[in-house]
Amino acid sequence: MKLKKKVKVMLVLSVILIATGVGFIAYESIKPKAVKKATVENEIKEYGYTLKSTRNDRYKEMFQELKDILSKKNVDEKAYLEQISKMFIMDFYTLNDKLANTDVGGIDFVHADAKTNFLEKSEDTVYKYVENDIYGNRDQKLPEVTDVTIESTENIEYTIGTDFTDDNAYQVEVSLKYKEDMDYPTKATLIFVHEDNKLSLVEVA
């Protein structure tokens, strides 16, 4: 009789353990997954520049460097130009820290009148095949820019539409390196014009 009772107890315990395990697995499969969100980690309000928490450490360092440049009483425009050129390229062509194909890098540096068109083109070209990573489970190899070099800068005249001409616009030639060669551009030409108190990107080639 005692033996039978022990067997019954063991069976009951086994059933409880199995039920608990099944319940845990079921809960794990249906419970809401943690969603990765990009929050504003730093900003330069006077220029409308923000730093997203998802950006890599090197870009965060560059953002602070830009903040230091722009905090001076008399801003060194050449230093400002070169810094945003590097930052735009690094943020735009580094795709492995982007959460989706709509998370287009470098948008803060684009001229207000060109942003909509820039986003549409970017999402349909460079960012077209970037998979969603809001749950942090993306298994896709994507490029990461490790270095940007300013090859040359020159003043040019640039006209937008019929009523705006910047006689002191800039054309910047850059070269870039990646952590791994994935057949992405290694050179680019950027054109910046003056927009209110800042320099804004109007062309990338």
C-alpha atoms as one frame of an Amber mdcrd trajectory, in Angstrom:
protein
   0.000   0.000   0.000   2.758   2.439   0.880   4.495   1.756  -2.424   1.334
   2.530  -4.393   0.929   5.831  -2.560   4.508   6.818  -3.413   3.914   5.974
  -7.066   0.743   8.068  -7.078   2.569  11.004  -5.486   5.370  10.755  -8.036
   2.867  10.635 -10.893   1.066  13.695  -9.568   4.358  15.574  -9.209   5.366
  14.590 -12.738   2.058  15.838 -14.131   2.462  19.129 -12.263   6.012  19.596
 -13.542   5.004  18.794 -17.130   2.018  21.137 -16.948   4.205  23.886 -15.512
   6.779  23.407 -18.272   4.139  23.443 -21.004   2.576  26.521 -19.471   5.928
  28.333 -19.370   6.688  27.479 -22.993   3.227  28.623 -24.056   3.634  31.884
 -22.112   7.054  32.530 -23.628   5.626  32.040 -27.115   2.698  34.436 -26.667
   4.079  37.070 -24.303   4.819  40.441 -25.953   8.398  40.720 -27.222  10.526
  43.643 -26.113  10.572  46.282 -28.843  13.759  48.207 -29.636  13.085  51.929
 -29.687  15.256  54.817 -30.764  15.207  57.624 -28.218  16.896  61.027 -28.372
  20.157  60.725 -26.450  21.656  64.134 -27.240  20.724  67.188 -29.276  21.844
  70.535 -30.638  18.580  72.450 -30.497  19.696  75.616 -32.295  20.497  73.559
 -35.404  17.833  70.874 -35.163  20.343  68.027 -34.804  19.454  65.001 -32.666
  21.380  61.884 -31.700  19.431  58.622 -31.612  20.269  56.068 -28.932  20.613
  53.328 -31.566  23.607  54.952 -33.289  27.040  53.389 -32.794  29.731  54.660
 -30.432  31.868  56.304 -33.122  28.932  58.327 -34.413  28.074  59.382 -30.864
  31.641  60.675 -30.456  31.327  62.600 -33.712  28.073  64.140 -32.531  29.787
  65.464 -29.409  32.623  66.818 -31.556  30.034  68.656 -33.678  28.408  70.022
 -30.537  31.782  71.383 -29.427  32.373  73.026 -32.833  28.963  74.715 -32.805
  29.221  75.866 -29.191  31.994  78.330 -30.062  31.103  82.016 -30.157  32.531
  82.249 -33.680  31.852  78.970 -35.465  34.615  77.731 -37.749  32.518  77.072
 -40.866  35.107  74.845 -42.519  35.352  72.639 -39.423  31.545  72.577 -39.268
  31.275  71.654 -42.957  33.825  68.851 -42.729  32.277  67.409 -39.566  28.732
  67.204 -40.933  30.054  65.787 -44.207  31.723  62.937 -42.300  28.721  62.453
 -40.048  26.239  62.358 -42.902  28.248  59.743 -44.801  28.854  57.601 -41.725
  25.213  57.675 -40.650  23.732  57.258 -44.120  25.881  54.318 -45.255  26.072
  52.519 -41.898  23.025  50.276 -42.084  23.688  47.731 -39.345  22.426  50.088
 -36.610  19.177  50.989 -38.382  15.898  49.545 -37.093  14.115  49.421 -40.461
  14.326  50.663 -44.039  12.524  53.843 -42.932  15.250  54.631 -40.361  17.285
  56.651 -42.870  20.573  58.018 -41.554  21.769  61.595 -41.954  18.327  63.117
 -42.429  19.042  65.949 -39.939  21.650  67.347 -42.326  19.338  67.458 -45.365
  17.750  70.730 -46.505  14.132  71.110 -45.361  12.867  71.402 -48.954  14.654
  68.208 -50.009  13.845  65.876 -47.088  10.704  64.247 -48.487  12.308  63.428
 -51.826  15.527  62.305 -50.116  13.649  59.885 -47.850  11.651  58.406 -50.711
  14.742  57.845 -52.848  16.745  56.402 -49.954  14.009  53.953 -48.974  13.785
  52.810 -52.588  17.546  52.410 -53.130  20.204  52.151 -50.395  17.701  51.215
 -47.657  15.347  49.116 -49.774  16.421  45.704 -48.464  17.127  46.597 -44.826
  15.102  44.143 -42.763  13.111  45.125 -39.691  15.012  44.821 -36.392  12.573
  46.245 -33.845  12.676  42.961 -31.893  16.468  42.705 -32.062  16.424  39.371
 -33.898  17.547  40.425 -37.374  20.028  38.036 -38.977  21.174  40.126 -41.931
  24.660  41.257 -42.831  24.711  45.036 -43.360  27.495  47.596 -43.943  29.218
  49.662 -41.265  31.334  52.686 -42.170  34.516  52.847 -40.097  36.256  55.898
 -41.579  35.422  58.945 -43.717  38.087  61.139 -45.303  37.539  64.620 -46.717
  39.336  64.637 -50.063  38.526  68.231 -51.051  36.172  71.153 -50.433  35.423
  74.086 -52.708  33.060  77.028 -52.864  30.518  76.963 -55.661  27.388  78.831
 -56.711  24.230  76.784 -56.296  20.665  77.621 -57.324  17.448  76.074 -56.012
  14.372  76.778 -58.112  13.983  80.321 -59.382  14.307  82.361 -56.218  17.297
  81.028 -54.267  20.983  81.155 -55.098  23.817  80.576 -52.653  26.990  82.215
 -53.949  28.959  80.575 -51.154  27.730  76.973 -51.292  30.132  74.061 -50.824
  31.024  70.976 -52.801  32.718  68.281 -50.732  34.452  65.170 -52.062  34.767
  62.301 -49.595  36.032  58.730 -49.513  34.857  56.099 -47.070  35.920  52.736
 -45.685  33.797  49.918 -44.333  34.311  47.272 -41.691  33.774  44.757 -44.499
  33.627  45.303 -48.246  30.029  44.686 -49.324  30.133  46.562 -52.620  28.712
  49.832 -51.306  29.985  53.255 -52.534  33.504  54.228 -51.454  33.364  57.801
 -52.780  30.724  60.519 -52.714  30.175  64.141 -53.658  28.101  66.308 -51.330
  26.728  69.803 -51.904  25.749  72.021 -48.976  24.024  75.413 -49.015  23.279
  77.916 -46.271  19.831  77.470 -44.737  19.107  80.043 -42.034  21.829  79.534
 -39.392  23.157  76.225 -40.699  24.599  74.349 -43.654  22.198  71.898 -45.300
  22.730  69.086 -47.776  20.996  69.461 -51.138  22.760  66.863 -53.294  24.522
  63.517 -52.891  26.228  61.791 -55.785
